[in-house]
């Protein structure tokens, strides 16, 4: 029989690696709460048209990478529905914002999420078909200040503080403005016109993009195309005064908080919903998939989905990639050891050992429990791998309430009354 394996592009996360995942997630929750963000959890699948309308029909994600299926009706009264595993979370958050009328509070909504996303991409290091994002969105009516450049700077500064707190250094922040809903189409028209002449000399992907989604040409990594791309019109020259002023204020606010950045006129990012500020943090240690996180403003997205005017800005970090970066920087750390391994000396002592373990765990200790069928030698061998101390629970110990404890690092064996055991083990 062929053995079943995790599907290509998906993987299992096992301890001790999951401890690092929990650490990163806990750090995000801690840092984000200081900026007054609350957690949102949206469904893992949504109506397909949500992504088609927000991310954009012509994007790689929607045209090639979504896991979409026809969810058949189960009763005559039901209709079948096209559903999709979420390839990203911004669309789901904005749908929820509209559905729950969060705009009516008149306040800015500051929401973060941690969860899996799904894209049918070619798997490689740092690129998976099920991957994890930690993201955040700041969205609200214009009267709540949602359009302010301060919001962009605050979100980016939060990211810099978060990476700092995790100990990730050596990142690069690239920043651009892709203009408003009016200047962006103007630029796209000029770009399309310019591409008409040069695209035939470019790679086949660019030839296709020149027609379907000209902005994506700017993302092309093919070396031969680079000199051609350098000659194309730049979006910065097509921004209206409002967009220019907005971007200048974002940059000035970042300067004031000491967040280093590079302005990159080619950073357009792969979603249709972006307007004005777009940004990406990259890390050299990641190899080909070097984008640690990406984000930007989406001032018209709510309206694209039939909602009220609700400008917003957000970002998503690739959790898998944060972990890769941390692992590369980490020297091999010893796995965390339990404070005690309790070895019942005989099957009759299994239940008293279970009770003792419960008492110690309730006092906050990390405890591993042996089994009375083990020989003493085997108990010592296992305990030595998992714990700092072994606690022997035989009939004598049970009767006297005084336990025999051996500390593996000092080699010392001592007798400790059960009432003092937790304190002694904690200090060991
Ligand atoms: P994105 O750039 O598509 O943006 O994804 C954000 C991050 O998710 C990337 O920088 C990368 O670290 C990670 N990522 C993307 N695809 C994969 C993959 N196949 N395997 C591993 N990691 C991956 C968004 O998703 C936007 N929703 C971000 C946003 C939020 N913009 C505004 N608000």
GROMACS .gro file of C-alpha atoms and ligand atoms in nm:
model
  461
    1UNK     CA    1   0.000   0.000   0.000
    2UNK     CA    2   0.141   0.344  -0.084
    3UNK     CA    3   0.195   0.559   0.221
    4UNK     CA    4  -0.007   0.877   0.235
    5UNK     CA    5   0.192   1.194   0.272
    6UNK     CA    6   0.111   1.560   0.331
    7UNK     CA    7  -0.002   1.714   0.002
    8UNK     CA    8   0.268   1.889  -0.207
    9UNK     CA    9   0.323   2.242  -0.081
   10UNK     CA   10   0.176   2.166   0.263
   11UNK     CA   11   0.366   2.047   0.568
   12UNK     CA   12   0.338   1.939   0.928
   13UNK     CA   13   0.486   2.158   1.198
   14UNK     CA   14   0.621   1.960   1.489
   15UNK     CA   15   0.766   2.040   1.830
   16UNK     CA   16   1.014   2.185   1.912
   17UNK     CA   17   0.974   2.405   1.598
   18UNK     CA   18   0.617   2.489   1.696
   19UNK     CA   19   0.755   2.659   2.008
   20UNK     CA   20   0.921   2.911   1.781
   21UNK     CA   21   0.591   2.961   1.594
   22UNK     CA   22   0.411   3.020   1.923
   23UNK     CA   23   0.681   3.264   2.029
   24UNK     CA   24   0.645   3.468   1.707
   25UNK     CA   25   0.265   3.468   1.733
   26UNK     CA   26   0.277   3.570   2.102
   27UNK     CA   27   0.520   3.853   2.018
   28UNK     CA   28   0.285   3.978   1.744
   29UNK     CA   29  -0.014   3.972   1.980
   30UNK     CA   30   0.185   4.157   2.247
   31UNK     CA   31   0.325   4.424   2.016
   32UNK     CA   32   0.000   4.477   1.823
   33UNK     CA   33  -0.202   4.517   2.142
   34UNK     CA   34   0.025   4.806   2.242
   35UNK     CA   35  -0.096   4.979   1.926
   36UNK     CA   36  -0.452   4.901   2.031
   37UNK     CA   37  -0.525   4.635   1.767
   38UNK     CA   38  -0.784   4.364   1.834
   39UNK     CA   39  -0.797   4.019   1.676
   40UNK     CA   40  -1.035   3.925   1.394
   41UNK     CA   41  -1.089   3.568   1.272
   42UNK     CA   42  -1.262   3.532   0.938
   43UNK     CA   43  -1.360   3.204   0.767
   44UNK     CA   44  -1.096   3.011   0.576
   45UNK     CA   45  -1.321   2.994   0.270
   46UNK     CA   46  -1.532   3.264   0.112
   47UNK     CA   47  -1.749   3.322  -0.193
   48UNK     CA   48  -1.515   3.316  -0.495
   49UNK     CA   49  -1.641   3.651  -0.622
   50UNK     CA   50  -1.503   3.823  -0.310
   51UNK     CA   51  -1.148   3.757  -0.432
   52UNK     CA   52  -1.228   3.812  -0.799
   53UNK     CA   53  -1.367   4.157  -0.718
   54UNK     CA   54  -1.100   4.269  -0.471
   55UNK     CA   55  -0.770   4.103  -0.562
   56UNK     CA   56  -0.861   4.131  -0.932
   57UNK     CA   57  -0.955   3.889  -1.212
   58UNK     CA   58  -0.633   3.951  -1.403
   59UNK     CA   59  -0.394   3.891  -1.115
   60UNK     CA   60  -0.187   3.571  -1.095
   61UNK     CA   61  -0.358   3.485  -0.769
   62UNK     CA   62  -0.712   3.489  -0.907
   63UNK     CA   63  -0.635   3.364  -1.256
   64UNK     CA   64  -0.405   3.073  -1.162
   65UNK     CA   65  -0.354   3.015  -0.794
   66UNK     CA   66  -0.684   2.983  -0.614
   67UNK     CA   67  -0.830   2.663  -0.471
   68UNK     CA   68  -1.184   2.698  -0.598
   69UNK     CA   69  -1.464   2.445  -0.606
   70UNK     CA   70  -1.828   2.429  -0.680
   71UNK     CA   71  -2.007   2.367  -0.353
   72UNK     CA   72  -2.305   2.162  -0.458
   73UNK     CA   73  -2.652   2.235  -0.332
   74UNK     CA   74  -2.774   1.981  -0.076
   75UNK     CA   75  -3.140   2.059  -0.111
   76UNK     CA   76  -3.373   2.182  -0.381
   77UNK     CA   77  -3.408   2.508  -0.194
   78UNK     CA   78  -3.031   2.567  -0.204
   79UNK     CA   79  -2.819   2.696  -0.489
   80UNK     CA   80  -2.472   2.570  -0.564
   81UNK     CA   81  -2.204   2.824  -0.489
   82UNK     CA   82  -1.847   2.876  -0.604
   83UNK     CA   83  -1.623   2.883  -0.297
   84UNK     CA   84  -1.251   2.951  -0.260
   85UNK     CA   85  -0.992   2.888   0.011
   86UNK     CA   86  -0.871   3.235   0.102
   87UNK     CA   87  -0.547   3.327  -0.079
   88UNK     CA   88  -0.511   3.631   0.149
   89UNK     CA   89  -0.706   3.790   0.432
   90UNK     CA   90  -0.761   4.157   0.345
   91UNK     CA   91  -1.068   4.085   0.132
   92UNK     CA   92  -1.225   3.880   0.412
   93UNK     CA   93  -1.160   4.153   0.669
   94UNK     CA   94  -1.316   4.422   0.448
   95UNK     CA   95  -1.616   4.194   0.379
   96UNK     CA   96  -1.659   4.152   0.755
   97UNK     CA   97  -1.621   4.529   0.806
   98UNK     CA   98  -1.908   4.587   0.562
   99UNK     CA   99  -2.122   4.295   0.682
  100UNK     CA  100  -2.105   4.396   1.050
  101UNK     CA  101  -2.145   4.767   0.968
  102UNK     CA  102  -1.829   4.846   1.165
  103UNK     CA  103  -1.812   5.184   0.989
  104UNK     CA  104  -2.121   5.296   1.179
  105UNK     CA  105  -1.918   5.314   1.498
  106UNK     CA  106  -1.746   5.615   1.342
  107UNK     CA  107  -1.418   5.481   1.480
  108UNK     CA  108  -1.109   5.342   1.314
  109UNK     CA  109  -1.108   4.963   1.315
  110UNK     CA  110  -0.764   4.823   1.396
  111UNK     CA  111  -0.778   4.451   1.334
  112UNK     CA  112  -0.512   4.182   1.318
  113UNK     CA  113  -0.526   3.817   1.212
  114UNK     CA  114  -0.308   3.510   1.229
  115UNK     CA  115  -0.397   3.218   1.007
  116UNK     CA  116  -0.336   2.995   0.706
  117UNK     CA  117  -0.377   3.114   0.347
  118UNK     CA  118  -0.379   2.904   0.029
  119UNK     CA  119  -0.224   2.963  -0.313
  120UNK     CA  120  -0.148   2.706  -0.580
  121UNK     CA  121   0.207   2.826  -0.642
  122UNK     CA  122   0.512   2.621  -0.738
  123UNK     CA  123   0.647   2.509  -0.399
  124UNK     CA  124   1.005   2.594  -0.305
  125UNK     CA  125   1.192   2.711   0.004
  126UNK     CA  126   0.980   2.983   0.165
  127UNK     CA  127   0.689   2.929  -0.076
  128UNK     CA  128   0.412   2.688   0.015
  129UNK     CA  129   0.059   2.616  -0.098
  130UNK     CA  130  -0.067   2.642   0.257
  131UNK     CA  131   0.125   2.916   0.431
  132UNK     CA  132   0.062   3.136   0.732
  133UNK     CA  133   0.019   3.507   0.758
  134UNK     CA  134   0.016   3.749   1.046
  135UNK     CA  135  -0.154   4.058   0.915
  136UNK     CA  136  -0.332   4.372   1.023
  137UNK     CA  137  -0.575   4.621   0.872
  138UNK     CA  138  -0.665   4.975   0.977
  139UNK     CA  139  -0.993   5.076   0.818
  140UNK     CA  140  -1.271   5.324   0.885
  141UNK     CA  141  -1.469   5.619   0.758
  142UNK     CA  142  -1.261   5.916   0.639
  143UNK     CA  143  -1.396   6.116   0.935
  144UNK     CA  144  -1.207   5.876   1.164
  145UNK     CA  145  -0.878   5.973   1.002
  146UNK     CA  146  -0.845   5.655   0.798
  147UNK     CA  147  -0.686   5.838   0.503
  148UNK     CA  148  -0.421   6.009   0.710
  149UNK     CA  149  -0.056   5.942   0.617
  150UNK     CA  150  -0.002   5.904   0.990
  151UNK     CA  151  -0.184   5.569   0.973
  152UNK     CA  152   0.057   5.443   0.706
  153UNK     CA  153   0.357   5.552   0.908
  154UNK     CA  154   0.217   5.405   1.229
  155UNK     CA  155   0.158   5.063   1.067
  156UNK     CA  156   0.508   5.058   0.918
  157UNK     CA  157   0.667   5.175   1.243
  158UNK     CA  158   0.478   4.898   1.427
  159UNK     CA  159   0.631   4.645   1.188
  160UNK     CA  160   0.980   4.779   1.249
  161UNK     CA  161   0.923   4.756   1.626
  162UNK     CA  162   0.784   4.404   1.592
  163UNK     CA  163   1.083   4.280   1.391
  164UNK     CA  164   1.311   4.449   1.641
  165UNK     CA  165   1.141   4.279   1.932
  166UNK     CA  166   1.177   3.942   1.756
  167UNK     CA  167   1.545   4.010   1.702
  168UNK     CA  168   1.521   4.013   1.321
  169UNK     CA  169   1.774   4.260   1.183
  170UNK     CA  170   1.908   4.323   0.834
  171UNK     CA  171   1.571   4.384   0.666
  172UNK     CA  172   1.514   4.637   0.387
  173UNK     CA  173   1.195   4.840   0.354
  174UNK     CA  174   1.095   4.942   0.001
  175UNK     CA  175   0.817   5.196  -0.035
  176UNK     CA  176   0.622   5.342  -0.324
  177UNK     CA  177   0.301   5.523  -0.406
  178UNK     CA  178   0.082   5.369  -0.675
  179UNK     CA  179  -0.148   5.670  -0.680
  180UNK     CA  180  -0.517   5.723  -0.629
  181UNK     CA  181  -0.808   5.567  -0.815
  182UNK     CA  182  -0.780   5.842  -1.075
  183UNK     CA  183  -0.404   5.872  -1.132
  184UNK     CA  184  -0.339   5.500  -1.134
  185UNK     CA  185  -0.552   5.426  -1.444
  186UNK     CA  186  -0.390   5.728  -1.614
  187UNK     CA  187  -0.048   5.577  -1.550
  188UNK     CA  188  -0.160   5.230  -1.659
  189UNK     CA  189  -0.277   5.375  -1.992
  190UNK     CA  190   0.061   5.544  -2.048
  191UNK     CA  191   0.243   5.226  -1.945
  192UNK     CA  192   0.034   5.011  -2.177
  193UNK     CA  193   0.113   5.248  -2.463
  194UNK     CA  194   0.487   5.238  -2.389
  195UNK     CA  195   0.480   4.860  -2.365
  196UNK     CA  196   0.320   4.825  -2.706
  197UNK     CA  197   0.656   4.911  -2.858
  198UNK     CA  198   0.897   4.721  -2.628
  199UNK     CA  199   0.698   4.419  -2.508
  200UNK     CA  200   0.775   4.207  -2.819
  201UNK     CA  201   1.142   4.214  -2.707
  202UNK     CA  202   1.056   4.100  -2.353
  203UNK     CA  203   0.991   3.759  -2.193
  204UNK     CA  204   0.668   3.577  -2.279
  205UNK     CA  205   0.521   3.652  -1.934
  206UNK     CA  206   0.577   4.023  -1.989
  207UNK     CA  207   0.423   4.003  -2.337
  208UNK     CA  208   0.109   3.861  -2.180
  209UNK     CA  209   0.112   4.104  -1.886
  210UNK     CA  210   0.154   4.400  -2.121
  211UNK     CA  211  -0.198   4.320  -2.237
  212UNK     CA  212  -0.368   4.183  -1.926
  213UNK     CA  213  -0.204   4.364  -1.632
  214UNK     CA  214   0.075   4.605  -1.740
  215UNK     CA  215   0.175   4.698  -1.382
  216UNK     CA  216   0.296   4.341  -1.328
  217UNK     CA  217   0.566   4.397  -1.591
  218UNK     CA  218   0.745   4.612  -1.332
  219UNK     CA  219   0.777   4.301  -1.108
  220UNK     CA  220   0.958   4.099  -1.376
  221UNK     CA  221   1.285   3.946  -1.253
  222UNK     CA  222   1.420   3.825  -1.592
  223UNK     CA  223   1.770   3.984  -1.623
  224UNK     CA  224   1.742   4.059  -1.999
  225UNK     CA  225   1.422   4.258  -1.939
  226UNK     CA  226   1.569   4.487  -1.674
  227UNK     CA  227   1.727   4.749  -1.904
  228UNK     CA  228   1.395   4.773  -2.094
  229UNK     CA  229   1.195   4.814  -1.773
  230UNK     CA  230   1.427   5.096  -1.666
  231UNK     CA  231   1.317   5.295  -1.972
  232UNK     CA  232   0.943   5.265  -1.896
  233UNK     CA  233   0.747   5.561  -1.756
  234UNK     CA  234   0.752   5.588  -1.378
  235UNK     CA  235   0.439   5.613  -1.169
  236UNK     CA  236   0.589   5.892  -0.957
  237UNK     CA  237   0.560   6.122  -1.260
  238UNK     CA  238   0.186   6.057  -1.291
  239UNK     CA  239   0.075   6.114  -0.932
  240UNK     CA  240  -0.162   6.403  -0.872
  241UNK     CA  241  -0.077   6.666  -0.612
  242UNK     CA  242  -0.281   6.499  -0.336
  243UNK     CA  243  -0.110   6.164  -0.385
  244UNK     CA  244   0.232   6.329  -0.395
  245UNK     CA  245   0.163   6.523  -0.076
  246UNK     CA  246   0.028   6.211   0.096
  247UNK     CA  247   0.338   6.013   0.009
  248UNK     CA  248   0.571   6.293   0.117
  249UNK     CA  249   0.397   6.302   0.455
  250UNK     CA  250   0.434   5.926   0.500
  251UNK     CA  251   0.807   5.955   0.430
  252UNK     CA  252   0.846   6.252   0.666
  253UNK     CA  253   0.668   6.063   0.946
  254UNK     CA  254   0.894   5.761   0.893
  255UNK     CA  255   1.198   5.987   0.906
  256UNK     CA  256   1.072   6.130   1.234
  257UNK     CA  257   1.044   5.781   1.388
  258UNK     CA  258   1.379   5.674   1.249
  259UNK     CA  259   1.251   5.392   1.026
  260UNK     CA  260   1.493   5.349   0.734
  261UNK     CA  261   1.343   5.296   0.386
  262UNK     CA  262   1.416   5.309   0.014
  263UNK     CA  263   1.169   5.455  -0.232
  264UNK     CA  264   1.121   5.205  -0.514
  265UNK     CA  265   0.919   5.323  -0.812
  266UNK     CA  266   0.876   4.965  -0.934
  267UNK     CA  267   0.702   4.837  -0.622
  268UNK     CA  268   0.344   4.798  -0.748
  269UNK     CA  269   0.249   4.467  -0.580
  270UNK     CA  270   0.016   4.205  -0.720
  271UNK     CA  271  -0.332   4.316  -0.616
  272UNK     CA  272  -0.579   4.543  -0.788
  273UNK     CA  273  -0.703   4.696  -0.464
  274UNK     CA  274  -0.391   4.897  -0.382
  275UNK     CA  275  -0.394   5.278  -0.393
  276UNK     CA  276  -0.125   5.523  -0.283
  277UNK     CA  277   0.126   5.373  -0.034
  278UNK     CA  278   0.261   5.024  -0.104
  279UNK     CA  279   0.551   4.865   0.082
  280UNK     CA  280   0.750   4.549   0.124
  281UNK     CA  281   1.008   4.435   0.377
  282UNK     CA  282   1.265   4.197   0.230
  283UNK     CA  283   1.539   3.995   0.396
  284UNK     CA  284   1.856   3.883   0.222
  285UNK     CA  285   1.873   3.556   0.419
  286UNK     CA  286   1.557   3.424   0.252
  287UNK     CA  287   1.696   3.354  -0.096
  288UNK     CA  288   1.464   3.378  -0.397
  289UNK     CA  289   1.148   3.424  -0.189
  290UNK     CA  290   1.288   3.724  -0.006
  291UNK     CA  291   0.965   3.913   0.073
  292UNK     CA  292   0.915   3.894   0.446
  293UNK     CA  293   0.597   4.097   0.431
  294UNK     CA  294   0.398   4.326   0.210
  295UNK     CA  295   0.123   4.579   0.243
  296UNK     CA  296  -0.037   4.897   0.131
  297UNK     CA  297  -0.335   5.124   0.119
  298UNK     CA  298  -0.670   5.025  -0.035
  299UNK     CA  299  -0.884   5.336  -0.024
  300UNK     CA  300  -1.150   5.211  -0.268
  301UNK     CA  301  -1.177   4.845  -0.170
  302UNK     CA  302  -1.484   4.873   0.050
  303UNK     CA  303  -1.673   5.049  -0.231
  304UNK     CA  304  -1.551   4.788  -0.484
  305UNK     CA  305  -1.730   4.534  -0.262
  306UNK     CA  306  -2.047   4.740  -0.237
  307UNK     CA  307  -1.967   4.890   0.104
  308UNK     CA  308  -1.941   5.248   0.231
  309UNK     CA  309  -1.638   5.468   0.173
  310UNK     CA  310  -1.378   5.320   0.407
  311UNK     CA  311  -1.015   5.389   0.324
  312UNK     CA  312  -0.768   5.151   0.481
  313UNK     CA  313  -0.410   5.035   0.507
  314UNK     CA  314  -0.268   4.702   0.610
  315UNK     CA  315  -0.001   4.443   0.569
  316UNK     CA  316   0.062   4.071   0.595
  317UNK     CA  317   0.380   3.896   0.701
  318UNK     CA  318   0.472   3.548   0.587
  319UNK     CA  319   0.494   3.362   0.916
  320UNK     CA  320   0.677   3.072   0.748
  321UNK     CA  321   0.938   3.321   0.626
  322UNK     CA  322   0.972   3.491   0.966
  323UNK     CA  323   1.047   3.147   1.109
  324UNK     CA  324   1.306   3.071   0.838
  325UNK     CA  325   1.477   3.402   0.912
  326UNK     CA  326   1.484   3.335   1.285
  327UNK     CA  327   1.607   2.979   1.238
  328UNK     CA  328   1.893   3.097   1.018
  329UNK     CA  329   2.000   3.346   1.285
  330UNK     CA  330   1.963   3.102   1.573
  331UNK     CA  331   2.244   2.887   1.703
  332UNK     CA  332   2.116   2.540   1.786
  333UNK     CA  333   1.934   2.586   2.116
  334UNK     CA  334   1.881   2.302   2.360
  335UNK     CA  335   1.520   2.179   2.374
  336UNK     CA  336   1.331   2.295   2.681
  337UNK     CA  337   1.349   2.034   2.957
  338UNK     CA  338   1.073   1.943   3.199
  339UNK     CA  339   1.148   2.023   3.561
  340UNK     CA  340   1.073   1.669   3.670
  341UNK     CA  341   1.022   1.318   3.545
  342UNK     CA  342   0.821   1.115   3.793
  343UNK     CA  343   0.911   0.747   3.800
  344UNK     CA  344   0.659   0.523   3.978
  345UNK     CA  345   0.847   0.214   4.103
  346UNK     CA  346   0.587  -0.052   4.021
  347UNK     CA  347   0.247  -0.052   3.860
  348UNK     CA  348   0.071  -0.007   4.194
  349UNK     CA  349   0.229   0.337   4.216
  350UNK     CA  350   0.103   0.461   3.880
  351UNK     CA  351  -0.203   0.630   4.024
  352UNK     CA  352  -0.018   0.802   4.314
  353UNK     CA  353   0.239   0.919   4.055
  354UNK     CA  354  -0.040   1.063   3.840
  355UNK     CA  355  -0.174   1.251   4.143
  356UNK     CA  356   0.172   1.380   4.233
  357UNK     CA  357   0.224   1.497   3.874
  358UNK     CA  358  -0.111   1.676   3.883
  359UNK     CA  359  -0.019   1.855   4.207
  360UNK     CA  360   0.316   1.972   4.068
  361UNK     CA  361   0.162   2.081   3.736
  362UNK     CA  362  -0.102   2.281   3.924
  363UNK     CA  363   0.186   2.462   4.089
  364UNK     CA  364   0.315   2.559   3.746
  365UNK     CA  365   0.581   2.295   3.689
  366UNK     CA  366   0.645   2.118   3.361
  367UNK     CA  367   0.627   1.749   3.450
  368UNK     CA  368   0.666   1.424   3.254
  369UNK     CA  369   0.516   1.106   3.389
  370UNK     CA  370   0.683   0.763   3.364
  371UNK     CA  371   0.519   0.427   3.406
  372UNK     CA  372   0.545   0.162   3.677
  373UNK     CA  373   0.613  -0.110   3.420
  374UNK     CA  374   0.947   0.055   3.327
  375UNK     CA  375   1.264  -0.085   3.478
  376UNK     CA  376   1.457   0.170   3.684
  377UNK     CA  377   1.736   0.185   3.422
  378UNK     CA  378   1.487   0.270   3.147
  379UNK     CA  379   1.321   0.539   3.363
  380UNK     CA  380   1.660   0.701   3.422
  381UNK     CA  381   1.744   0.691   3.050
  382UNK     CA  382   1.418   0.857   2.944
  383UNK     CA  383   1.422   1.108   3.231
  384UNK     CA  384   1.775   1.213   3.143
  385UNK     CA  385   1.656   1.309   2.793
  386UNK     CA  386   1.342   1.492   2.896
  387UNK     CA  387   1.388   1.646   3.241
  388UNK     CA  388   1.628   1.815   3.478
  389UNK     CA  389   1.534   1.587   3.770
  390UNK     CA  390   1.397   1.240   3.826
  391UNK     CA  391   1.158   1.190   4.118
  392UNK     CA  392   1.136   0.832   4.242
  393UNK     CA  393   0.804   0.725   4.388
  394UNK     CA  394   0.831   0.382   4.551
  395UNK     CA  395   0.634   0.227   4.837
  396UNK     CA  396   0.871   0.380   5.097
  397UNK     CA  397   0.828   0.728   4.948
  398UNK     CA  398   0.453   0.680   4.929
  399UNK     CA  399   0.438   0.579   5.296
  400UNK     CA  400   0.677   0.845   5.432
  401UNK     CA  401   0.582   1.134   5.201
  402UNK     CA  402   0.952   1.191   5.144
  403UNK     CA  403   1.064   1.157   4.784
  404UNK     CA  404   1.397   1.065   4.633
  405UNK     CA  405   1.508   1.324   4.375
  406UNK     CA  406   1.813   1.308   4.154
  407UNK     CA  407   1.934   1.619   3.974
  408UNK     CA  408   2.098   1.528   3.643
  409UNK     CA  409   2.327   1.825   3.612
  410UNK     CA  410   2.478   1.802   3.962
  411UNK     CA  411   2.441   1.424   3.995
  412UNK     CA  412   2.315   1.480   4.350
  413UNK     CA  413   2.048   1.258   4.502
  414UNK     CA  414   1.842   1.408   4.785
  415UNK     CA  415   1.537   1.328   4.997
  416UNK     CA  416   1.269   1.596   4.980
  417UNK     CA  417   0.930   1.606   5.162
  418UNK     CA  418   0.636   1.614   4.918
  419UNK     CA  419   0.523   1.949   5.062
  420UNK     CA  420   0.854   2.111   4.961
  421UNK     CA  421   0.898   1.930   4.633
  422UNK     CA  422   0.758   2.196   4.397
  423UNK     CA  423   0.974   2.472   4.541
  424UNK     CA  424   1.287   2.255   4.536
  425UNK     CA  425   1.230   2.148   4.176
  426UNK     CA  426   1.165   2.504   4.059
  427UNK     CA  427   1.495   2.615   4.211
  428UNK     CA  428   1.691   2.319   4.077
  429LIG     P1  429   0.120   3.937  -0.017
  429LIG     O1  430   0.239   4.018  -0.055
  429LIG     O2  431   0.056   3.856  -0.123
  429LIG     O3  432   0.016   4.040   0.046
  429LIG     O4  433   0.156   3.841   0.100
  429LIG     C1  434   0.216   3.890   0.218
  429LIG     C2  435   0.329   3.799   0.259
  429LIG     O5  436   0.282   3.664   0.269
  429LIG     C3  437   0.444   3.790   0.158
  429LIG     O6  438   0.533   3.898   0.175
  429LIG     C4  439   0.509   3.659   0.200
  429LIG     O7  440   0.594   3.677   0.312
  429LIG     C5  441   0.389   3.576   0.242
  429LIG     N1  442   0.352   3.481   0.136
  429LIG     C6  443   0.280   3.506   0.023
  429LIG     N2  444   0.267   3.394  -0.051
  429LIG     C7  445   0.332   3.296   0.015
  429LIG     C8  446   0.356   3.156  -0.009
  429LIG     N3  447   0.308   3.094  -0.116
  429LIG     N4  448   0.431   3.086   0.081
  429LIG     C9  449   0.481   3.148   0.191
  429LIG     N5  450   0.460   3.278   0.220
  429LIG    C10  451   0.389   3.352   0.133
  429LIG    C11  452  -0.107   4.007   0.093
  429LIG     O8  453  -0.145   3.895   0.112
  429LIG    C12  454  -0.192   4.127   0.128
  429LIG     N6  455  -0.323   4.079   0.175
  429LIG    C13  456  -0.124   4.211   0.234
  429LIG    C14  457  -0.205   4.328   0.275
  429LIG    C15  458  -0.278   4.341   0.384
  429LIG     N7  459  -0.215   4.441   0.208
  429LIG    C16  460  -0.296   4.523   0.273
  429LIG     N8  461  -0.337   4.459   0.381
   0.00000   0.00000   0.00000
